[in-house]
PDB file of C-alpha atoms in Angstrom:
ATOM      1  CA  MET G  22     -26.892  46.894 -41.638  1.00 44.00           C
ATOM      2  CA  THR G  23     -27.769  44.735 -44.861  1.00 47.00           C
ATOM      3  CA  GLY G  24     -31.395  45.493 -45.019  1.00 45.00           C
ATOM      4  CA  THR G  25     -33.237  41.812 -43.847  1.00 51.00           C
ATOM      5  CA  THR G  26     -33.917  42.834 -40.579  1.00 62.00           C
ATOM      6  CA  ASP G  27     -37.421  41.246 -40.351  1.00 70.00           C
ATOM      7  CA  ARG G  28     -39.216  43.625 -38.208  1.00 76.00           C
ATOM      8  CA  ARG G  29     -42.399  42.182 -37.446  1.00 93.00           C
ATOM      9  CA  ASP G  30     -43.420  42.651 -33.832  1.00 97.00           C
ATOM     10  CA  ILE G  31     -41.171  41.071 -30.734  1.00 98.00           C
ATOM     11  CA  VAL G  32     -43.878  39.151 -29.011  1.00 98.00           C
ATOM     12  CA  ILE G  33     -43.591  38.790 -24.653  1.00 98.00           C
ATOM     13  CA  GLY G  34     -45.741  36.282 -23.458  1.00 96.00           C
ATOM     14  CA  ILE G  35     -45.914  37.727 -19.533  1.00 95.00           C
ATOM     15  CA  ASP G  36     -47.784  35.747 -16.553  1.00 91.00           C
ATOM     16  CA  PRO G  37     -48.637  38.691 -14.477  1.00 91.00           C
ATOM     17  CA  VAL G  38     -47.963  36.067 -10.962  1.00 87.00           C
ATOM     18  CA  LYS G  39     -44.723  35.790 -11.776  1.00 87.00           C
ATOM     19  CA  ASN G  40     -41.161  37.660 -11.832  1.00 89.00           C
ATOM     20  CA  TRP G  41     -41.209  38.968 -15.926  1.00 93.00           C
ATOM     21  CA  HIS G  42     -38.578  41.580 -15.447  1.00 95.00           C
ATOM     22  CA  LEU G  43     -35.643  39.764 -16.760  1.00 95.00           C
ATOM     23  CA  ALA G  44     -37.374  38.532 -20.802  1.00 96.00           C
ATOM     24  CA  LEU G  45     -39.220  41.243 -20.798  1.00 97.00           C
ATOM     25  CA  ALA G  46     -35.624  43.383 -20.591  1.00 97.00           C
ATOM     26  CA  TRP G  47     -34.399  41.170 -22.835  1.00 97.00           C
ATOM     27  CA  ALA G  48     -37.662  41.553 -25.629  1.00 98.00           C
ATOM     28  CA  ALA G  49     -36.527  45.073 -25.036  1.00 98.00           C
ATOM     29  CA  ASP G  50     -33.110  45.461 -25.957  1.00 97.00           C
ATOM     30  CA  GLU G  51     -33.819  43.618 -28.715  1.00 97.00           C
ATOM     31  CA  ALA G  52     -37.104  45.392 -30.105  1.00 98.00           C
ATOM     32  CA  ASP G  53     -35.064  48.386 -30.362  1.00 97.00           C
ATOM     33  CA  ARG G  54     -32.133  46.723 -31.940  1.00 96.00           C
ATOM     34  CA  ARG G  55     -34.350  45.356 -34.199  1.00 97.00           C
ATOM     35  CA  GLN G  56     -36.446  48.769 -34.473  1.00 96.00           C
ATOM     36  CA  SER G  57     -39.528  46.263 -34.067  1.00 97.00           C
ATOM     37  CA  ARG G  58     -42.646  46.791 -31.981  1.00 97.00           C
ATOM     38  CA  LEU G  59     -43.312  45.396 -28.607  1.00 98.00           C
ATOM     39  CA  ARG G  60     -46.871  43.092 -28.383  1.00 98.00           C
ATOM     40  CA  LEU G  61     -46.760  42.727 -24.627  1.00 98.00           C
ATOM     41  CA  VAL G  62     -49.830  39.893 -23.524  1.00 97.00           C
ATOM     42  CA  VAL G  63     -51.676  38.372 -20.929  1.00 96.00           C
ATOM     43  CA  ALA G  64     -53.110  35.002 -21.686  1.00 94.00           C
ATOM     44  CA  VAL G  65     -56.499  34.423 -19.509  1.00 92.00           C
ATOM     45  CA  PRO G  66     -58.361  31.545 -19.278  1.00 87.00           C
ATOM     46  CA  PRO G  67     -61.406  31.624 -20.271  1.00 85.00           C
ATOM     47  CA  PRO G  68     -64.236  31.001 -17.173  1.00 82.00           C
ATOM     48  CA  HIS G  69     -66.127  27.708 -17.161  1.00 69.00           C
ATOM     49  CA  HIS G  70     -69.557  27.714 -15.723  1.00 51.00           C
ATOM     50  CA  THR G  71     -70.529  23.791 -14.293  1.00 49.00           C
ATOM     51  CA  GLN G  72     -74.170  23.211 -12.852  1.00 51.00           C
ATOM     52  CA  HIS G  73     -71.772  23.412  -9.506  1.00 51.00           C
ATOM     53  CA  VAL G  74     -69.038  25.034  -9.864  1.00 57.00           C
ATOM     54  CA  ASP G  75     -69.261  29.518 -11.890  1.00 59.00           C
ATOM     55  CA  ASN G  76     -65.844  30.744 -11.311  1.00 64.00           C
ATOM     56  CA  SER G  77     -66.707  34.249 -12.639  1.00 76.00           C
ATOM     57  CA  PRO G  78     -65.651  35.864  -9.435  1.00 80.00           C
ATOM     58  CA  ARG G  79     -61.541  34.285  -9.992  1.00 81.00           C
ATOM     59  CA  HIS G  80     -61.979  35.079 -14.242  1.00 81.00           C
ATOM     60  CA  THR G  81     -63.094  38.959 -13.176  1.00 87.00           C
ATOM     61  CA  THR G  82     -60.117  39.420 -11.135  1.00 88.00           C
ATOM     62  CA  GLN G  83     -57.663  37.651 -13.512  1.00 88.00           C
ATOM     63  CA  LEU G  84     -58.606  40.230 -15.933  1.00 91.00           C
ATOM     64  CA  ASP G  85     -57.568  43.082 -14.204  1.00 91.00           C
ATOM     65  CA  ALA G  86     -54.930  41.530 -13.295  1.00 92.00           C
ATOM     66  CA  GLY G  87     -53.451  41.650 -16.112  1.00 94.00           C
ATOM     67  CA  THR G  88     -54.986  44.695 -17.094  1.00 96.00           C
ATOM     68  CA  GLU G  89     -52.587  46.342 -14.646  1.00 96.00           C
ATOM     69  CA  THR G  90     -49.353  44.224 -15.419  1.00 96.00           C
ATOM     70  CA  LEU G  91     -49.887  45.601 -18.876  1.00 97.00           C
ATOM     71  CA  ARG G  92     -49.399  49.017 -18.034  1.00 98.00           C
ATOM     72  CA  THR G  93     -46.753  48.212 -14.827  1.00 97.00           C
ATOM     73  CA  ALA G  94     -45.014  46.701 -17.918  1.00 98.00           C
ATOM     74  CA  ALA G  95     -45.044  49.261 -20.717  1.00 98.00           C
ATOM     75  CA  ALA G  96     -44.312  52.109 -18.262  1.00 98.00           C
ATOM     76  CA  TRP G  97     -41.304  49.581 -17.312  1.00 98.00           C
ATOM     77  CA  VAL G  98     -39.708  49.201 -21.005  1.00 98.00           C
ATOM     78  CA  TYR G  99     -40.702  52.841 -21.892  1.00 98.00           C
ATOM     79  CA  ALA G 100     -37.868  53.586 -18.794  1.00 98.00           C
ATOM     80  CA  ARG G 101     -35.894  50.643 -20.007  1.00 98.00           C
ATOM     81  CA  GLN G 102     -36.142  52.012 -23.612  1.00 98.00           C
ATOM     82  CA  PRO G 103     -38.144  55.202 -24.279  1.00 98.00           C
ATOM     83  CA  GLY G 104     -37.687  54.566 -28.282  1.00 97.00           C
ATOM     84  CA  VAL G 105     -39.924  51.088 -28.417  1.00 98.00           C
ATOM     85  CA  HIS G 106     -43.259  50.960 -28.931  1.00 98.00           C
ATOM     86  CA  THR G 107     -45.488  49.215 -27.485  1.00 98.00           C
ATOM     87  CA  ILE G 108     -49.146  47.809 -27.702  1.00 98.00           C
ATOM     88  CA  SER G 109     -50.644  46.075 -25.370  1.00 98.00           C
ATOM     89  CA  SER G 110     -52.665  42.561 -25.325  1.00 97.00           C
ATOM     90  CA  LEU G 111     -54.970  41.316 -22.924  1.00 97.00           C
ATOM     91  CA  LEU G 112     -55.753  37.219 -24.370  1.00 96.00           C
ATOM     92  CA  GLU G 113     -58.499  35.184 -23.132  1.00 93.00           C
ATOM     93  CA  GLY G 114     -57.478  31.950 -24.484  1.00 93.00           C
ATOM     94  CA  THR G 115     -54.582  30.155 -22.486  1.00 91.00           C
ATOM     95  CA  PRO G 116     -51.603  30.922 -22.313  1.00 92.00           C
ATOM     96  CA  ALA G 117     -49.521  28.421 -24.632  1.00 92.00           C
ATOM     97  CA  GLY G 118     -52.708  28.719 -26.966  1.00 93.00           C
ATOM     98  CA  VAL G 119     -53.037  32.105 -27.945  1.00 95.00           C
ATOM     99  CA  LEU G 120     -48.815  32.806 -28.090  1.00 96.00           C
ATOM    100  CA  ALA G 121     -48.150  30.222 -30.303  1.00 95.00           C
ATOM    101  CA  GLY G 122     -51.879  31.520 -33.191  1.00 96.00           C
ATOM    102  CA  LEU G 123     -49.675  34.780 -32.973  1.00 97.00           C
ATOM    103  CA  SER G 124     -46.025  33.314 -33.159  1.00 97.00           C
ATOM    104  CA  ARG G 125     -48.113  33.053 -36.859  1.00 96.00           C
ATOM    105  CA  ASP G 126     -47.828  37.147 -37.591  1.00 96.00           C
ATOM    106  CA  ALA G 127     -44.766  37.423 -34.768  1.00 97.00           C
ATOM    107  CA  GLY G 128     -40.728  38.042 -36.261  1.00 97.00           C
ATOM    108  CA  MET G 129     -39.906  36.521 -32.696  1.00 98.00           C
ATOM    109  CA  VAL G 130     -41.588  35.297 -29.087  1.00 98.00           C
ATOM    110  CA  VAL G 131     -40.212  35.157 -25.292  1.00 97.00           C
ATOM    111  CA  LEU G 132     -40.443  33.793 -23.207  1.00 96.00           C
ATOM    112  CA  GLY G 133     -39.142  33.594 -19.543  1.00 93.00           C
ATOM    113  CA  SER G 134     -37.666  30.414 -18.036  1.00 81.00           C
ATOM    114  CA  ARG G 135     -38.662  28.925 -14.594  1.00 57.00           C
ATOM    115  CA  ARG G 136     -36.002  25.797 -14.872  1.00 56.00           C
ATOM    116  CA  LEU G 137     -38.694  23.457 -14.498  1.00 50.00           C
ATOM    117  CA  SER G 138     -37.237  20.091 -14.206  1.00 52.00           C
ATOM    118  CA  ARG G 139     -38.945  16.816 -16.931  1.00 51.00           C
ATOM    119  CA  THR G 140     -41.507  15.840 -14.508  1.00 48.00           C
ATOM    120  CA  GLU G 141     -43.355  19.957 -13.614  1.00 45.00           C
ATOM    121  CA  GLU G 142     -42.860  20.788 -17.401  1.00 45.00           C
ATOM    122  CA  PHE G 143     -45.410  17.431 -17.488  1.00 44.00           C
ATOM    123  CA  LEU G 144     -47.357  17.809 -14.480  1.00 39.00           C
ATOM    124  CA  SER G 145     -47.019  22.181 -14.506  1.00 42.00           C
ATOM    125  CA  ALA G 146     -50.276  23.497 -16.543  1.00 43.00           C
ATOM    126  CA  GLY G 147     -48.202  26.904 -16.550  1.00 47.00           C
ATOM    127  CA  SER G 148     -45.552  25.271 -18.741  1.00 72.00           C
ATOM    128  CA  LEU G 149     -45.127  27.815 -21.242  1.00 85.00           C
ATOM    129  CA  VAL G 150     -41.257  27.046 -23.374  1.00 90.00           C
ATOM    130  CA  ILE G 151     -42.007  23.426 -24.271  1.00 90.00           C
ATOM    131  CA  PRO G 152     -45.165  23.870 -26.176  1.00 91.00           C
ATOM    132  CA  VAL G 153     -45.337  27.563 -27.110  1.00 93.00           C
ATOM    133  CA  THR G 154     -41.327  26.329 -28.254  1.00 93.00           C
ATOM    134  CA  ALA G 155     -42.481  23.577 -30.886  1.00 92.00           C
ATOM    135  CA  GLN G 156     -45.645  24.724 -32.397  1.00 92.00           C
ATOM    136  CA  ALA G 157     -44.143  28.387 -32.866  1.00 95.00           C
ATOM    137  CA  HIS G 158     -43.986  29.376 -36.796  1.00 95.00           C
ATOM    138  CA  CYS G 159     -41.584  32.464 -35.727  1.00 96.00           C
ATOM    139  CA  PRO G 160     -37.661  31.721 -33.385  1.00 97.00           C
ATOM    140  CA  VAL G 161     -38.815  31.818 -29.481  1.00 97.00           C
ATOM    141  CA  ALA G 162     -35.916  33.007 -26.872  1.00 97.00           C
ATOM    142  CA  VAL G 163     -36.541  31.277 -23.639  1.00 95.00           C
ATOM    143  CA  VAL G 164     -34.652  33.443 -21.683  1.00 95.00           C
ATOM    144  CA  GLY G 165     -34.315  32.298 -18.028  1.00 87.00           C
ATOM    145  CA  ASP G 166     -30.836  33.551 -17.235  1.00 83.00           C
ATOM    146  CA  ALA G 167     -29.300  37.150 -18.230  1.00 80.00           C
ATOM    147  CA  GLU G 168     -26.475  37.814 -21.502  1.00 81.00           C
ATOM    148  CA  HIS G 169     -23.783  37.594 -20.149  1.00 81.00           C
ATOM    149  CA  ALA G 170     -22.993  40.898 -21.117  1.00 78.00           C
ATOM    150  CA  THR G 171     -19.679  41.777 -19.618  1.00 79.00           C
ATOM    151  CA  GLN G 172     -17.897  38.612 -21.418  1.00 77.00           C
ATOM    152  CA  LYS G 173     -14.660  40.677 -23.520  1.00 84.00           C
ATOM    153  CA  PRO G 174     -15.161  40.412 -26.444  1.00 92.00           C
ATOM    154  CA  PRO G 175     -19.037  39.463 -26.509  1.00 95.00           C
ATOM    155  CA  TYR G 176     -20.346  36.070 -28.766  1.00 97.00           C
ATOM    156  CA  LEU G 177     -23.278  33.941 -30.356  1.00 97.00           C
ATOM    157  CA  VAL G 178     -22.847  30.551 -30.135  1.00 98.00           C
ATOM    158  CA  VAL G 179     -25.185  28.940 -33.010  1.00 97.00           C
ATOM    159  CA  GLY G 180     -25.195  24.931 -33.296  1.00 95.00           C
ATOM    160  CA  VAL G 181     -24.506  23.786 -37.118  1.00 93.00           C
ATOM    161  CA  ASP G 182     -26.136  19.903 -38.231  1.00 89.00           C
ATOM    162  CA  GLY G 183     -27.060  20.554 -41.967  1.00 85.00           C
ATOM    163  CA  SER G 184     -30.724  20.143 -41.547  1.00 88.00           C
ATOM    164  CA  ARG G 185     -33.172  23.150 -42.770  1.00 90.00           C
ATOM    165  CA  ALA G 186     -33.800  24.422 -39.682  1.00 92.00           C
ATOM    166  CA  SER G 187     -29.515  24.988 -38.681  1.00 92.00           C
ATOM    167  CA  ARG G 188     -29.861  26.326 -41.677  1.00 93.00           C
ATOM    168  CA  ALA G 189     -32.576  29.560 -40.572  1.00 95.00           C
ATOM    169  CA  ALA G 190     -30.407  29.262 -37.311  1.00 96.00           C
ATOM    170  CA  LEU G 191     -27.604  29.962 -38.891  1.00 96.00           C
ATOM    171  CA  ALA G 192     -29.381  33.175 -40.919  1.00 96.00           C
ATOM    172  CA  LEU G 193     -31.015  34.089 -38.057  1.00 97.00           C
ATOM    173  CA  ALA G 194     -27.428  33.683 -35.803  1.00 98.00           C
ATOM    174  CA  PHE G 195     -25.317  36.295 -38.406  1.00 97.00           C
ATOM    175  CA  GLU G 196     -28.720  38.061 -38.790  1.00 97.00           C
ATOM    176  CA  GLU G 197     -28.499  38.625 -34.611  1.00 97.00           C
ATOM    177  CA  ALA G 198     -24.329  39.062 -34.687  1.00 98.00           C
ATOM    178  CA  GLU G 199     -24.212  41.554 -36.741  1.00 97.00           C
ATOM    179  CA  LEU G 200     -27.002  43.794 -34.702  1.00 97.00           C
ATOM    180  CA  ARG G 201     -25.189  42.811 -31.244  1.00 96.00           C
ATOM    181  CA  HIS G 202     -21.627  43.856 -33.120  1.00 96.00           C
ATOM    182  CA  CYS G 203     -20.299  41.035 -31.372  1.00 97.00           C
ATOM    183  CA  ALA G 204     -18.543  37.778 -32.673  1.00 97.00           C
ATOM    184  CA  LEU G 205     -20.222  33.627 -34.178  1.00 97.00           C
ATOM    185  CA  ARG G 206     -18.887  30.664 -32.302  1.00 97.00           C
ATOM    186  CA  ALA G 207     -21.031  28.283 -35.277  1.00 96.00           C
ATOM    187  CA  ILE G 208     -20.600  24.837 -33.738  1.00 96.00           C
ATOM    188  CA  ALA G 209     -20.784  21.257 -35.325  1.00 93.00           C
ATOM    189  CA  VAL G 210     -21.007  18.597 -32.742  1.00 91.00           C
ATOM    190  CA  TRP G 211     -19.532  14.968 -34.072  1.00 83.00           C
ATOM    191  CA  GLN G 212     -20.724  12.431 -31.987  1.00 78.00           C
ATOM    192  CA  PRO G 213     -18.357   9.390 -33.222  1.00 72.00           C
ATOM    193  CA  PRO G 214     -20.996   6.351 -33.726  1.00 66.00           C
ATOM    194  CA  VAL G 215     -20.986   2.447 -32.593  1.00 58.00           C
ATOM    195  CA  PHE G 216     -20.483   1.318 -35.346  1.00 55.00           C
ATOM    196  CA  THR G 217     -19.449   2.319 -38.231  1.00 53.00           C
ATOM    197  CA  LEU G 218     -17.210   1.285 -42.310  1.00 47.00           C
ATOM    198  CA  HIS G 219     -15.317   3.983 -42.483  1.00 53.00           C
ATOM    199  CA  THR G 220     -12.299   5.713 -40.113  1.00 49.00           C
ATOM    200  CA  GLY G 221     -13.204   7.604 -37.240  1.00 52.00           C
ATOM    201  CA  ASP G 222     -11.062  11.036 -38.897  1.00 61.00           C
ATOM    202  CA  THR G 223     -13.183  10.147 -42.500  1.00 63.00           C
ATOM    203  CA  LEU G 224     -15.601  10.933 -40.064  1.00 66.00           C
ATOM    204  CA  PHE G 225     -14.358  14.252 -38.064  1.00 71.00           C
ATOM    205  CA  HIS G 226     -13.327  15.040 -41.066  1.00 77.00           C
ATOM    206  CA  ALA G 227     -16.865  14.795 -43.248  1.00 78.00           C
ATOM    207  CA  GLU G 228     -18.608  17.092 -40.092  1.00 76.00           C
ATOM    208  CA  ARG G 229     -15.535  19.613 -41.189  1.00 84.00           C
ATOM    209  CA  ARG G 230     -16.318  19.874 -43.976  1.00 86.00           C
ATOM    210  CA  LEU G 231     -20.267  19.872 -43.352  1.00 84.00           C
ATOM    211  CA  LEU G 232     -19.816  23.512 -41.528  1.00 88.00           C
ATOM    212  CA  SER G 233     -17.173  24.721 -43.804  1.00 89.00           C
ATOM    213  CA  GLU G 234     -20.246  24.452 -46.018  1.00 88.00           C
ATOM    214  CA  ALA G 235     -23.278  25.617 -44.184  1.00 89.00           C
ATOM    215  CA  THR G 236     -21.360  28.163 -43.258  1.00 90.00           C
ATOM    216  CA  ALA G 237     -19.993  29.390 -47.598  1.00 89.00           C
ATOM    217  CA  GLY G 238     -21.469  32.325 -48.367  1.00 88.00           C
ATOM    218  CA  TRP G 239     -22.325  33.701 -44.577  1.00 92.00           C
ATOM    219  CA  SER G 240     -18.825  36.182 -44.299  1.00 87.00           C
ATOM    220  CA  GLN G 241     -19.619  37.675 -48.098  1.00 89.00           C
ATOM    221  CA  LYS G 242     -22.994  38.207 -46.548  1.00 94.00           C
ATOM    222  CA  TYR G 243     -21.716  39.313 -42.999  1.00 96.00           C
ATOM    223  CA  PRO G 244     -18.565  40.849 -43.537  1.00 94.00           C
ATOM    224  CA  ASP G 245     -18.182  42.581 -40.281  1.00 95.00           C
ATOM    225  CA  VAL G 246     -18.849  39.000 -38.434  1.00 96.00           C
ATOM    226  CA  ARG G 247     -16.106  37.480 -37.059  1.00 96.00           C
ATOM    227  CA  LEU G 248     -16.930  33.458 -37.705  1.00 96.00           C
ATOM    228  CA  THR G 249     -14.773  30.442 -35.986  1.00 95.00           C
ATOM    229  CA  HIS G 250     -15.358  27.316 -36.987  1.00 93.00           C
ATOM    230  CA  GLU G 251     -15.571  24.550 -34.407  1.00 92.00           C
ATOM    231  CA  VAL G 252     -16.015  20.608 -33.876  1.00 91.00           C
ATOM    232  CA  PRO G 253     -16.241  19.687 -30.861  1.00 92.00           C
ATOM    233  CA  ILE G 254     -16.221  15.262 -29.923  1.00 89.00           C
ATOM    234  CA  GLY G 255     -19.231  14.045 -27.304  1.00 90.00           C
ATOM    235  CA  SER G 256     -22.497  15.256 -26.478  1.00 92.00           C
ATOM    236  CA  PRO G 257     -24.592  18.349 -28.469  1.00 93.00           C
ATOM    237  CA  VAL G 258     -26.296  19.593 -25.625  1.00 94.00           C
ATOM    238  CA  GLU G 259     -24.052  19.248 -22.860  1.00 95.00           C
ATOM    239  CA  LEU G 260     -21.180  20.708 -25.450  1.00 96.00           C
ATOM    240  CA  LEU G 261     -23.523  23.697 -26.856  1.00 96.00           C
ATOM    241  CA  ALA G 262     -24.536  24.949 -23.429  1.00 96.00           C
ATOM    242  CA  ASP G 263     -20.614  24.342 -21.852  1.00 96.00           C
ATOM    243  CA  ALA G 264     -19.862  27.092 -25.771  1.00 96.00           C
ATOM    244  CA  ALA G 265     -22.822  29.501 -24.664  1.00 95.00           C
ATOM    245  CA  GLU G 266     -21.432  29.334 -20.963  1.00 93.00           C
ATOM    246  CA  HIS G 267     -20.562  33.388 -21.369  1.00 94.00           C
ATOM    247  CA  ALA G 268     -22.278  33.913 -24.468  1.00 96.00           C
ATOM    248  CA  LEU G 269     -24.833  36.138 -25.207  1.00 96.00           C
ATOM    249  CA  ALA G 270     -27.580  33.989 -26.562  1.00 96.00           C
ATOM    250  CA  LEU G 271     -27.474  30.161 -28.298  1.00 97.00           C
ATOM    251  CA  VAL G 272     -29.548  29.496 -31.377  1.00 98.00           C
ATOM    252  CA  VAL G 273     -30.582  26.667 -32.696  1.00 97.00           C
ATOM    253  CA  GLY G 274     -32.813  24.957 -35.069  1.00 95.00           C
ATOM    254  CA  ARG G 275     -35.970  23.354 -34.800  1.00 92.00           C
ATOM    255  CA  ARG G 276     -37.311  20.460 -36.774  1.00 78.00           C
ATOM    256  CA  GLY G 277     -40.796  20.447 -37.246  1.00 56.00           C
ATOM    257  CA  HIS G 278     -44.144  21.335 -35.325  1.00 49.00           C
ATOM    258  CA  GLY G 279     -45.465  19.879 -31.917  1.00 43.00           C
ATOM    259  CA  GLY G 280     -48.185  17.934 -31.390  1.00 40.00           C
ATOM    260  CA  TYR G 281     -51.160  17.962 -29.646  1.00 37.00           C
ATOM    261  CA  THR G 282     -49.341  18.125 -26.523  1.00 41.00           C
ATOM    262  CA  GLY G 283     -46.168  20.510 -27.454  1.00 43.00           C
ATOM    263  CA  MET G 284     -43.417  18.199 -26.374  1.00 47.00           C
ATOM    264  CA  ARG G 285     -42.445  17.309 -29.455  1.00 61.00           C
ATOM    265  CA  VAL G 286     -38.571  20.045 -29.960  1.00 75.00           C
ATOM    266  CA  GLY G 287     -36.370  16.592 -30.251  1.00 83.00           C
ATOM    267  CA  SER G 288     -33.787  15.735 -27.361  1.00 87.00           C
ATOM    268  CA  VAL G 289     -31.500  19.174 -28.061  1.00 91.00           C
ATOM    269  CA  VAL G 290     -33.526  21.447 -28.026  1.00 92.00           C
ATOM    270  CA  HIS G 291     -35.206  20.450 -24.671  1.00 89.00           C
ATOM    271  CA  GLY G 292     -31.693  19.743 -23.732  1.00 91.00           C
ATOM    272  CA  LEU G 293     -29.912  23.443 -24.205  1.00 93.00           C
ATOM    273  CA  LEU G 294     -33.176  24.543 -22.270  1.00 90.00           C
ATOM    274  CA  HIS G 295     -32.671  22.633 -18.910  1.00 87.00           C
ATOM    275  CA  ARG G 296     -28.734  23.494 -19.589  1.00 90.00           C
ATOM    276  CA  ALA G 297     -27.954  25.855 -21.320  1.00 92.00           C
ATOM    277  CA  HIS G 298     -26.885  29.165 -18.825  1.00 90.00           C
ATOM    278  CA  CYS G 299     -27.838  31.893 -20.978  1.00 94.00           C
ATOM    279  CA  PRO G 300     -30.795  32.588 -23.326  1.00 95.00           C
ATOM    280  CA  VAL G 301     -31.585  30.472 -25.571  1.00 96.00           C
ATOM    281  CA  ILE G 302     -33.068  31.549 -29.103  1.00 97.00           C
ATOM    282  CA  THR G 303     -34.930  28.214 -31.220  1.00 97.00           C
ATOM    283  CA  VAL G 304     -35.835  28.911 -35.068  1.00 97.00           C
ATOM    284  CA  PRO G 305     -38.395  26.560 -37.307  1.00 94.00           C
ATOM    285  CA  GLU G 306     -37.008  25.343 -40.419  1.00 88.00           C
ATOM    286  CA  ALA G 307     -37.567  27.550 -43.204  1.00 75.00           C
TER     287      ALA G 307
END
């Protein structure tokens, strides 16, 4: 180990009315790997009182359900990872807003995914993945499918494009690979431009050079991580998702922060959250 592992809390958002076991299993294992505390969070929207409607009874029911879910989840984590210390938080507020706020002091936020279509995503008030991913101040892991832990040898995939967010993703990917004792595939997808004054070979070799420069020095810092470089040609979403088909996780950078709608995550990240069949970890630029 390098001693740089972030031990701030792993925060997981839990919805009492949905199946949270897969995401919680991933979060508990991550907390164990990092020797971090695991914070279980249920967010309940505040009651709304109007002249005609009082939903206080419904709010009370939601609070009771949240309390019971947190109790059950904490016991479930203890059974899976008895060495992980958990704390439970029942908080008032919109779930996306609560989790984005907690991300300021967290090491990672973990979410489950219902794999909404894009139309459902915009229409669903319960969708957390896009707004939290867009606004979080720390890495966000979206667990829609289980890790492919039976793949031999195990590996992680990281997308590289030379941006600051990509460099942050690369740093986390190496750390994760060392924690998991697995290989790391660094991939820089090249999309040939429609119009250019340069030859395709020149641009392709420039992309390979970018990837080599971006990963330079990391192998010395993490000598036990086996690194491979790949520069496939085509769509970043399709090629990264395909490369991560049997990966433990896919790590990608996320540029900037979303606005009020929380939808500004970039087309590649947005596409991967829908397309990839492994946990996707997005990392904000440092």
